[in-house]
Amino acid sequence: GGGAPYGRGGYGGFGGYGGGGGGMTGGGGVSSYGAGGGYGLAAPPPSSASAPVKGSSIWSWKDDYAWKQYDGPTCNQLENACVVLKAKSVLLSQGFFMTRRNYVVRFGPKGIFQENTRTKFRRQVRRSDWSGMQYTPSEIKQAVAKAAKAKGGGGVGGGGVSSGRAPAPAGPTMMKPYVAPKPGSLPMVFPSNASGGGGGGGIGSFFGFGSSSNASKKKNSTSIPSLLPKGKRLKFNGKKYRLGRGAASLGETKSGAGASSSEIAQAPTALSNPPQQIQQMLKESVKGVDSMRGQRGQRSVTEMLQACYQQGLFMHGGPTSPVNSLVVPAIRYVFGWCSQAKPSDPKRSHILNTLADACLDCQQVQAREILRLYRELTNQHQTLPKQIFSFLDSFRESAIDAMITRYHSPKCDQDHTKSRPHEQRAHLRSAYVVLAGSHMGMRDILPSKNDRFLYKAQSEVESKLPTTDGGSLASELLGSIDVQAFVMALLTDINNQSKTADRSIDRKCIFNWAGKNLDDPHAVFYNDENKEDYADLTPNKPTSDNEYEPFLSLKVLVKILLKLHILDIELTKRRDLNDDDEDEEKAKPGKDSKELGMDFDTVLQEKQKAQKFAQQLKSIKVRGKTMKDGSIDLLLKHNLTVPKFKTMTKRDFLNLGMTAGESVLAGKVATVMLKADKS
């Protein structure tokens, strides 16, 4: 009996260790450890459940659920946890024990750590007494031995009904006799699985000798319904464009924060008297700053920013902690920049007001805003690809906010009196960033990993979404971004003709990049001969003051974004080029085919050639491997012919956007085809 340990098939009882409770509506069953089978979370005990036999310990689903108290960020009382969590402690012999889904406590020569099995992020486990020392291996062995000796008389209850099976009779409930472990090893004692009836589920899969129920598997399946509405694609010249792989990879750094501590630039000027100068700047630019108080009214905003300038955010440790090693130099750079700007500068006013408002929120928001402002100030010192990647940051943020609003409202926006910290937007955002951030190019992963409410926020996310697979989640988030809005906003920023414009993209680096990467670098400037390319733009030509500055047409910008792989051509049928909310039209040749003098017959012939080319590539195996459909699609997008493909090398395929492994395989396929021609 027994359900999947954490699936809908049976929450009460530990599947694989005797008769667990019977799913969401079933009850009863018995446990090998003397605990009566738990009841489903959604229903009270069924009337058919009989009283437990003498000598057993009664364990309702509430007691079963109480083990979560040992899952805090520190996992302190490890010995007690090993005794209480009898069904989980036996897995210590494999180097870890399970505390809840996706979390394990690992131990070894370097100490004890609580690890998230999805993100691989670890926290040290220490004692809860005054010493703060780690537990020793011998203490762990004693705790496991103590748990292994525990025996229960077993309880009897009504069989569960969630699986549709009839209740089974209760079986033996005693554990196998305790056997002393060999020197240097941990005890491994498995209980009897012969005990009582209990419905649905099956044995929990993580124990290594069973599989979880269908309901449990469905929770983690990567084949999921759409979580967010699909974002609008860019339609241009008869083609449809979506975000490419470059939109999720250009900004990644080892630190996961967008910059490492060594990459944080020094402040433009160091403040000679930081407390006084910060106070003066805030008074000049932030209206009513004297009455603004943070930390739930305990401290003034001015004091908080002064302290942050000196030693960082106290909730993230000392000045040299991983997060503060980024925050401290970043906020010093920001205040150094503000000290050089005039009090009337609107950008300075915006920055200082943003910092003051962040202090009214939690320190997780403060860290995020400080690093974001730093990136804004230093963005124009970056290369063009990184500047465009940074421009996309606000669209990624909006996608995560939309996800939180959709699945966690209204609690996510309520204050601490109405919702718990892990239910609030700031900490839910940390959970989403840790889950999907590395797959979508988020640059504040490190601060999010150090969110003290991260574990509970992740549990909250897991309870709302049908999947917590990072890749699937990132795909949904990036797919919800309005590509047309992103491209047009980028074009507007570049073509802004105002002398005082606060630009995200430095126009000088556009030409520098074009000179190295485009066949015609001068295409980034306005061209009178191609006025039709600018006809739909506002403005549609540069002013006399900006005559020698880059002025892009949509055609050239799309070409640049394709080169950077930030955009990708979406392969779709012609009639699907319309938005979902528009009426479908009959298929007809696009402008590009008309200009080339191509009719329907020519288009069909080209398609047939492409299909034949794809079939030819698929038919060739190299050490049992064939080229993936994605690689072949990439070749077809670049209109490669068979003769051209045969002459290409691994480097040529890498330049097209293939991964290293795909490029090697494509190069070998090309060599095979070339040798076949010669023979």
mmCIF file of C-alpha atoms in Angstrom, residues 89-378:
data_model
loop_
_atom_site.group_PDB
_atom_site.id
_atom_site.type_symbol
_atom_site.label_atom_id
_atom_site.label_comp_id
_atom_site.label_asym_id
_atom_site.label_seq_id
_atom_site.Cartn_x
_atom_site.Cartn_y
_atom_site.Cartn_z
ATOM 1 C CA SER A 89 16.949 8.539 8.227
ATOM 2 C CA VAL A 90 17.767 5.128 6.742
ATOM 3 C CA LEU A 91 18.902 6.880 3.575
ATOM 4 C CA LEU A 92 21.837 8.366 5.458
ATOM 5 C CA SER A 93 23.820 5.282 4.482
ATOM 6 C CA GLN A 94 23.778 6.621 0.906
ATOM 7 C CA GLY A 95 25.283 9.940 1.961
ATOM 8 C CA PHE A 96 22.104 11.947 2.399
ATOM 9 C CA PHE A 97 18.595 11.892 3.748
ATOM 10 C CA MET A 98 15.516 13.446 2.246
ATOM 11 C CA THR A 99 13.902 16.331 4.119
ATOM 12 C CA ARG A 100 11.294 17.314 1.553
ATOM 13 C CA ARG A 101 10.884 17.199 -2.177
ATOM 14 C CA ASN A 102 13.928 18.646 -3.973
ATOM 15 C CA TYR A 103 15.860 19.050 -0.675
ATOM 16 C CA VAL A 104 18.369 16.692 0.907
ATOM 17 C CA VAL A 105 20.870 16.953 3.721
ATOM 18 C CA ARG A 106 24.278 15.761 2.545
ATOM 19 C CA PHE A 107 27.189 14.910 4.799
ATOM 20 C CA GLY A 108 30.820 13.983 4.233
ATOM 21 C CA PRO A 109 34.418 14.955 5.054
ATOM 22 C CA LYS A 110 33.703 18.656 4.420
ATOM 23 C CA GLY A 111 30.716 18.840 6.745
ATOM 24 C CA ILE A 112 26.932 18.742 6.522
ATOM 25 C CA PHE A 113 24.925 20.719 4.012
ATOM 26 C CA GLN A 114 21.295 21.150 3.076
ATOM 27 C CA GLU A 115 21.108 21.026 -0.719
ATOM 28 C CA ASN A 116 18.427 21.914 -3.236
ATOM 29 C CA THR A 117 18.650 19.028 -5.709
ATOM 30 C CA ARG A 118 17.451 21.214 -8.577
ATOM 31 C CA THR A 119 19.633 24.307 -8.122
ATOM 32 C CA LYS A 120 22.507 22.499 -6.304
ATOM 33 C CA PHE A 121 22.646 25.425 -3.869
ATOM 34 C CA ARG A 122 23.863 24.396 -0.407
ATOM 35 C CA ARG A 123 23.732 25.784 3.127
ATOM 36 C CA GLN A 124 25.843 24.575 6.037
ATOM 37 C CA VAL A 125 24.067 22.738 8.846
ATOM 38 C CA ARG A 126 25.258 23.705 12.334
ATOM 39 C CA ARG A 127 24.259 23.042 15.922
ATOM 40 C CA SER A 128 21.528 25.116 17.507
ATOM 41 C CA ASP A 129 23.479 25.568 20.768
ATOM 42 C CA TRP A 130 25.909 28.381 21.624
ATOM 43 C CA SER A 131 28.883 26.674 19.950
ATOM 44 C CA GLY A 132 27.609 26.907 16.352
ATOM 45 C CA MET A 133 29.801 23.867 15.527
ATOM 46 C CA GLN A 134 28.998 21.348 12.813
ATOM 47 C CA TYR A 135 27.892 17.832 13.669
ATOM 48 C CA THR A 136 30.608 15.185 13.514
ATOM 49 C CA PRO A 137 30.292 11.959 11.489
ATOM 50 C CA SER A 138 30.222 9.892 14.699
ATOM 51 C CA GLU A 139 27.288 11.927 16.003
ATOM 52 C CA ILE A 140 25.426 11.299 12.777
ATOM 53 C CA LYS A 141 26.093 7.555 13.080
ATOM 54 C CA GLN A 142 24.754 7.539 16.625
ATOM 55 C CA ALA A 143 21.625 9.387 15.562
ATOM 56 C CA VAL A 144 21.030 6.939 12.713
ATOM 57 C CA ALA A 145 21.641 3.938 14.941
ATOM 58 C CA LYS A 146 19.178 5.359 17.470
ATOM 59 C CA ALA A 147 16.572 5.817 14.754
ATOM 60 C CA ALA A 148 17.213 2.351 13.325
ATOM 61 C CA LYS A 149 16.585 0.675 16.704
ATOM 62 C CA ALA A 150 13.162 2.293 17.029
ATOM 63 C CA LYS A 151 10.357 -0.221 16.671
ATOM 64 C CA GLY A 152 6.633 0.310 16.543
ATOM 65 C CA GLY A 153 3.702 -1.935 17.137
ATOM 66 C CA GLY A 154 1.895 -0.808 14.069
ATOM 67 C CA GLY A 155 -1.490 0.723 13.644
ATOM 68 C CA VAL A 156 -4.486 -0.514 11.723
ATOM 69 C CA GLY A 157 -6.825 1.639 9.693
ATOM 70 C CA GLY A 158 -9.234 1.507 6.835
ATOM 71 C CA GLY A 159 -7.795 1.064 3.391
ATOM 72 C CA GLY A 160 -7.510 4.052 1.125
ATOM 73 C CA VAL A 161 -9.892 4.483 -1.762
ATOM 74 C CA SER A 162 -8.118 6.897 -4.104
ATOM 75 C CA SER A 163 -6.697 4.127 -6.246
ATOM 76 C CA GLY A 164 -10.006 2.350 -6.686
ATOM 77 C CA ARG A 165 -8.621 -0.756 -4.987
ATOM 78 C CA ALA A 166 -10.300 -2.574 -2.122
ATOM 79 C CA PRO A 167 -8.710 -2.210 1.311
ATOM 80 C CA ALA A 168 -6.056 -4.805 1.982
ATOM 81 C CA PRO A 169 -5.686 -6.529 5.344
ATOM 82 C CA ALA A 170 -3.043 -5.319 7.723
ATOM 83 C CA GLY A 171 0.231 -7.214 7.700
ATOM 84 C CA PRO A 172 3.246 -7.453 9.993
ATOM 85 C CA THR A 173 4.397 -4.087 11.182
ATOM 86 C CA MET A 174 7.680 -4.812 12.956
ATOM 87 C CA MET A 175 11.050 -3.871 11.487
ATOM 88 C CA LYS A 176 13.791 -6.351 10.829
ATOM 89 C CA PRO A 177 16.108 -6.945 13.794
ATOM 90 C CA TYR A 178 18.732 -4.296 14.264
ATOM 91 C CA VAL A 179 22.157 -5.308 12.975
ATOM 92 C CA ALA A 180 25.209 -3.412 14.205
ATOM 93 C CA PRO A 181 26.983 -1.678 11.325
ATOM 94 C CA LYS A 182 30.479 -2.559 10.272
ATOM 95 C CA PRO A 183 33.219 -0.223 11.493
ATOM 96 C CA GLY A 184 33.343 2.950 9.425
ATOM 97 C CA SER A 185 29.921 2.451 7.857
ATOM 98 C CA LEU A 186 26.413 3.680 8.598
ATOM 99 C CA PRO A 187 23.584 1.288 9.435
ATOM 100 C CA MET A 188 21.206 0.386 6.649
ATOM 101 C CA VAL A 189 17.961 -1.066 7.944
ATOM 102 C CA PHE A 190 14.946 -1.430 5.682
ATOM 103 C CA PRO A 191 11.557 -2.076 7.280
ATOM 104 C CA SER A 192 9.046 -4.616 6.176
ATOM 105 C CA ASN A 193 6.823 -3.632 3.279
ATOM 106 C CA ALA A 194 4.193 -6.214 4.175
ATOM 107 C CA SER A 195 2.026 -3.967 6.290
ATOM 108 C CA GLY A 196 -1.511 -2.785 5.791
ATOM 109 C CA GLY A 197 -3.746 -1.754 3.041
ATOM 110 C CA GLY A 198 -3.935 1.846 1.866
ATOM 111 C CA GLY A 199 -4.827 3.158 -1.456
ATOM 112 C CA GLY A 200 -3.307 4.725 -4.466
ATOM 113 C CA GLY A 201 0.084 5.817 -5.374
ATOM 114 C CA GLY A 202 2.698 3.136 -5.390
ATOM 115 C CA ILE A 203 6.144 3.194 -3.856
ATOM 116 C CA GLY A 204 8.027 6.484 -3.927
ATOM 117 C CA SER A 205 10.444 6.661 -6.818
ATOM 118 C CA PHE A 206 13.361 8.276 -4.962
ATOM 119 C CA PHE A 207 13.837 5.216 -2.780
ATOM 120 C CA GLY A 208 15.216 3.322 -5.743
ATOM 121 C CA PHE A 209 12.808 0.400 -5.873
ATOM 122 C CA GLY A 210 9.536 1.705 -7.185
ATOM 123 C CA SER A 211 7.874 4.410 -9.148
ATOM 124 C CA SER A 212 5.579 7.187 -8.082
ATOM 125 C CA SER A 213 1.990 7.456 -9.126
ATOM 126 C CA ASN A 214 0.810 9.068 -12.353
ATOM 127 C CA ALA A 215 -0.434 12.047 -10.404
ATOM 128 C CA SER A 216 2.992 12.538 -8.898
ATOM 129 C CA LYS A 217 4.766 12.192 -12.230
ATOM 130 C CA LYS A 218 2.492 14.698 -13.850
ATOM 131 C CA LYS A 219 3.625 17.340 -11.386
ATOM 132 C CA ASN A 220 7.187 17.311 -12.673
ATOM 133 C CA SER A 221 6.494 16.630 -16.324
ATOM 134 C CA THR A 222 8.113 19.041 -18.772
ATOM 135 C CA SER A 223 5.147 18.692 -21.115
ATOM 136 C CA ILE A 224 2.969 21.374 -19.613
ATOM 137 C CA PRO A 225 0.157 23.663 -20.654
ATOM 138 C CA SER A 226 1.019 27.260 -21.448
ATOM 139 C CA LEU A 227 1.666 29.174 -18.214
ATOM 140 C CA LEU A 228 1.480 32.665 -19.745
ATOM 141 C CA PRO A 229 -0.087 34.124 -22.896
ATOM 142 C CA LYS A 230 2.257 33.966 -25.863
ATOM 143 C CA GLY A 231 4.025 37.275 -26.554
ATOM 144 C CA LYS A 232 3.558 39.099 -29.837
ATOM 145 C CA ARG A 233 6.131 38.204 -32.482
ATOM 146 C CA LEU A 234 7.812 40.690 -34.814
ATOM 147 C CA LYS A 235 6.478 40.456 -38.369
ATOM 148 C CA PHE A 236 8.753 41.913 -41.024
ATOM 149 C CA ASN A 237 9.178 41.245 -44.748
ATOM 150 C CA GLY A 238 6.904 38.218 -44.683
ATOM 151 C CA LYS A 239 8.759 36.547 -41.814
ATOM 152 C CA LYS A 240 7.998 36.121 -38.149
ATOM 153 C CA TYR A 241 10.726 36.650 -35.543
ATOM 154 C CA ARG A 242 10.970 35.397 -31.969
ATOM 155 C CA LEU A 243 13.657 35.674 -29.279
ATOM 156 C CA GLY A 244 16.671 33.476 -30.023
ATOM 157 C CA ARG A 245 19.148 31.688 -27.814
ATOM 158 C CA GLY A 246 21.319 34.807 -27.560
ATOM 159 C CA ALA A 247 18.540 36.445 -25.531
ATOM 160 C CA ALA A 248 19.278 34.008 -22.709
ATOM 161 C CA SER A 249 23.058 33.658 -22.809
ATOM 162 C CA LEU A 250 24.939 36.891 -23.524
ATOM 163 C CA GLY A 251 24.704 38.290 -20.000
ATOM 164 C CA GLU A 252 25.750 35.211 -18.039
ATOM 165 C CA THR A 253 28.682 35.522 -15.645
ATOM 166 C CA LYS A 254 30.292 33.135 -13.200
ATOM 167 C CA SER A 255 28.778 34.980 -10.283
ATOM 168 C CA GLY A 256 25.302 34.932 -11.718
ATOM 169 C CA ALA A 257 24.918 38.583 -10.787
ATOM 170 C CA GLY A 258 25.825 40.255 -14.039
ATOM 171 C CA ALA A 259 29.273 41.156 -12.714
ATOM 172 C CA SER A 260 31.742 39.651 -10.289
ATOM 173 C CA SER A 261 33.233 41.655 -7.435
ATOM 174 C CA SER A 262 36.401 42.105 -9.496
ATOM 175 C CA GLU A 263 34.338 43.379 -12.437
ATOM 176 C CA ILE A 264 32.564 46.095 -10.398
ATOM 177 C CA ALA A 265 34.123 49.380 -11.479
ATOM 178 C CA GLN A 266 35.568 51.776 -8.941
ATOM 179 C CA ALA A 267 33.410 54.770 -8.060
ATOM 180 C CA PRO A 268 33.981 57.859 -10.244
ATOM 181 C CA THR A 269 34.969 59.685 -7.064
ATOM 182 C CA ALA A 270 35.160 58.462 -3.473
ATOM 183 C CA LEU A 271 33.033 60.354 -0.970
ATOM 184 C CA SER A 272 35.246 62.199 1.511
ATOM 185 C CA ASN A 273 32.546 62.284 4.190
ATOM 186 C CA PRO A 274 29.978 59.609 3.193
ATOM 187 C CA PRO A 275 27.354 60.069 5.988
ATOM 188 C CA GLN A 276 27.138 63.838 5.531
ATOM 189 C CA GLN A 277 27.293 63.801 1.730
ATOM 190 C CA ILE A 278 24.649 61.041 1.413
ATOM 191 C CA GLN A 279 22.329 62.942 3.755
ATOM 192 C CA GLN A 280 22.803 66.147 1.753
ATOM 193 C CA MET A 281 22.188 64.458 -1.621
ATOM 194 C CA LEU A 282 19.001 62.800 -0.360
ATOM 195 C CA LYS A 283 17.651 66.082 1.032
ATOM 196 C CA GLU A 284 18.305 67.806 -2.302
ATOM 197 C CA SER A 285 16.649 65.180 -4.506
ATOM 198 C CA VAL A 286 14.162 63.135 -2.434
ATOM 199 C CA LYS A 287 11.107 65.039 -1.230
ATOM 200 C CA GLY A 288 10.143 64.164 2.349
ATOM 201 C CA VAL A 289 13.147 61.896 2.914
ATOM 202 C CA ASP A 290 13.379 62.940 6.595
ATOM 203 C CA SER A 291 10.042 61.269 7.332
ATOM 204 C CA MET A 292 10.733 58.084 5.341
ATOM 205 C CA ARG A 293 11.446 55.072 7.551
ATOM 206 C CA GLY A 294 12.241 51.484 6.643
ATOM 207 C CA GLN A 295 12.675 48.150 8.472
ATOM 208 C CA ARG A 296 9.017 48.410 9.549
ATOM 209 C CA GLY A 297 9.489 51.933 10.887
ATOM 210 C CA GLN A 298 12.540 51.176 13.030
ATOM 211 C CA ARG A 299 15.152 53.133 11.057
ATOM 212 C CA SER A 300 15.270 56.186 8.801
ATOM 213 C CA VAL A 301 15.981 55.718 5.100
ATOM 214 C CA THR A 302 19.003 58.046 5.358
ATOM 215 C CA GLU A 303 20.588 55.898 8.093
ATOM 216 C CA MET A 304 19.936 52.722 6.109
ATOM 217 C CA LEU A 305 21.685 54.057 2.982
ATOM 218 C CA GLN A 306 24.594 55.400 5.048
ATOM 219 C CA ALA A 307 25.069 51.984 6.654
ATOM 220 C CA CYS A 308 24.762 50.204 3.303
ATOM 221 C CA TYR A 309 27.475 52.460 1.822
ATOM 222 C CA GLN A 310 29.850 51.475 4.625
ATOM 223 C CA GLN A 311 29.187 47.753 5.128
ATOM 224 C CA GLY A 312 26.417 46.550 2.844
ATOM 225 C CA LEU A 313 23.071 44.983 3.752
ATOM 226 C CA PHE A 314 23.185 43.376 7.193
ATOM 227 C CA MET A 315 20.761 40.574 6.302
ATOM 228 C CA HIS A 316 23.291 39.356 3.721
ATOM 229 C CA GLY A 317 26.185 39.112 6.173
ATOM 230 C CA GLY A 318 29.353 41.167 6.502
ATOM 231 C CA PRO A 319 30.964 43.451 3.900
ATOM 232 C CA THR A 320 32.878 40.526 2.380
ATOM 233 C CA SER A 321 29.900 38.157 2.025
ATOM 234 C CA PRO A 322 29.120 37.010 -1.548
ATOM 235 C CA VAL A 323 26.206 39.429 -1.945
ATOM 236 C CA ASN A 324 27.748 42.411 -0.172
ATOM 237 C CA SER A 325 30.970 42.039 -2.146
ATOM 238 C CA LEU A 326 28.787 43.095 -5.086
ATOM 239 C CA VAL A 327 26.445 45.500 -3.306
ATOM 240 C CA VAL A 328 29.067 47.628 -1.494
ATOM 241 C CA PRO A 329 31.190 48.620 -4.535
ATOM 242 C CA ALA A 330 28.010 49.012 -6.614
ATOM 243 C CA ILE A 331 26.327 51.465 -4.211
ATOM 244 C CA ARG A 332 29.593 53.367 -3.801
ATOM 245 C CA TYR A 333 29.769 53.739 -7.561
ATOM 246 C CA VAL A 334 26.156 54.948 -7.660
ATOM 247 C CA PHE A 335 26.650 57.552 -4.918
ATOM 248 C CA GLY A 336 29.975 58.592 -6.474
ATOM 249 C CA TRP A 337 28.206 59.243 -9.755
ATOM 250 C CA CYS A 338 25.407 61.175 -8.011
ATOM 251 C CA SER A 339 27.940 63.356 -6.163
ATOM 252 C CA GLN A 340 29.310 64.574 -9.513
ATOM 253 C CA ALA A 341 25.887 65.226 -11.073
ATOM 254 C CA LYS A 342 24.015 68.477 -10.490
ATOM 255 C CA PRO A 343 21.073 68.447 -8.031
ATOM 256 C CA SER A 344 18.792 69.455 -10.908
ATOM 257 C CA ASP A 345 19.853 66.452 -13.019
ATOM 258 C CA PRO A 346 16.678 64.339 -13.535
ATOM 259 C CA LYS A 347 18.709 61.141 -13.733
ATOM 260 C CA ARG A 348 20.296 61.812 -10.341
ATOM 261 C CA SER A 349 16.856 62.506 -8.892
ATOM 262 C CA HIS A 350 15.530 59.258 -10.379
ATOM 263 C CA ILE A 351 18.416 57.218 -8.911
ATOM 264 C CA LEU A 352 18.183 58.660 -5.389
ATOM 265 C CA ASN A 353 14.387 58.336 -5.296
ATOM 266 C CA THR A 354 14.701 54.716 -6.447
ATOM 267 C CA LEU A 355 17.173 53.973 -3.628
ATOM 268 C CA ALA A 356 14.963 55.679 -1.031
ATOM 269 C CA ASP A 357 11.849 53.797 -2.175
ATOM 270 C CA ALA A 358 13.765 50.488 -2.109
ATOM 271 C CA CYS A 359 14.571 51.073 1.565
ATOM 272 C CA LEU A 360 10.852 50.951 2.312
ATOM 273 C CA ASP A 361 10.860 47.355 1.054
ATOM 274 C CA CYS A 362 12.879 44.317 2.165
ATOM 275 C CA GLN A 363 16.635 44.001 1.742
ATOM 276 C CA GLN A 364 16.182 41.572 -1.118
ATOM 277 C CA VAL A 365 14.608 44.398 -3.136
ATOM 278 C CA GLN A 366 17.335 46.810 -2.009
ATOM 279 C CA ALA A 367 20.119 44.517 -3.274
ATOM 280 C CA ARG A 368 18.302 44.050 -6.572
ATOM 281 C CA GLU A 369 17.760 47.782 -7.136
ATOM 282 C CA ILE A 370 21.329 48.735 -6.232
ATOM 283 C CA LEU A 371 22.791 46.251 -8.727
ATOM 284 C CA ARG A 372 20.278 47.310 -11.388
ATOM 285 C CA LEU A 373 21.141 51.003 -11.007
ATOM 286 C CA TYR A 374 24.827 50.149 -11.209
ATOM 287 C CA ARG A 375 24.247 48.260 -14.464
ATOM 288 C CA GLU A 376 22.310 51.205 -15.881
ATOM 289 C CA LEU A 377 25.138 53.624 -15.101
ATOM 290 C CA THR A 378 27.867 51.406 -16.526
#
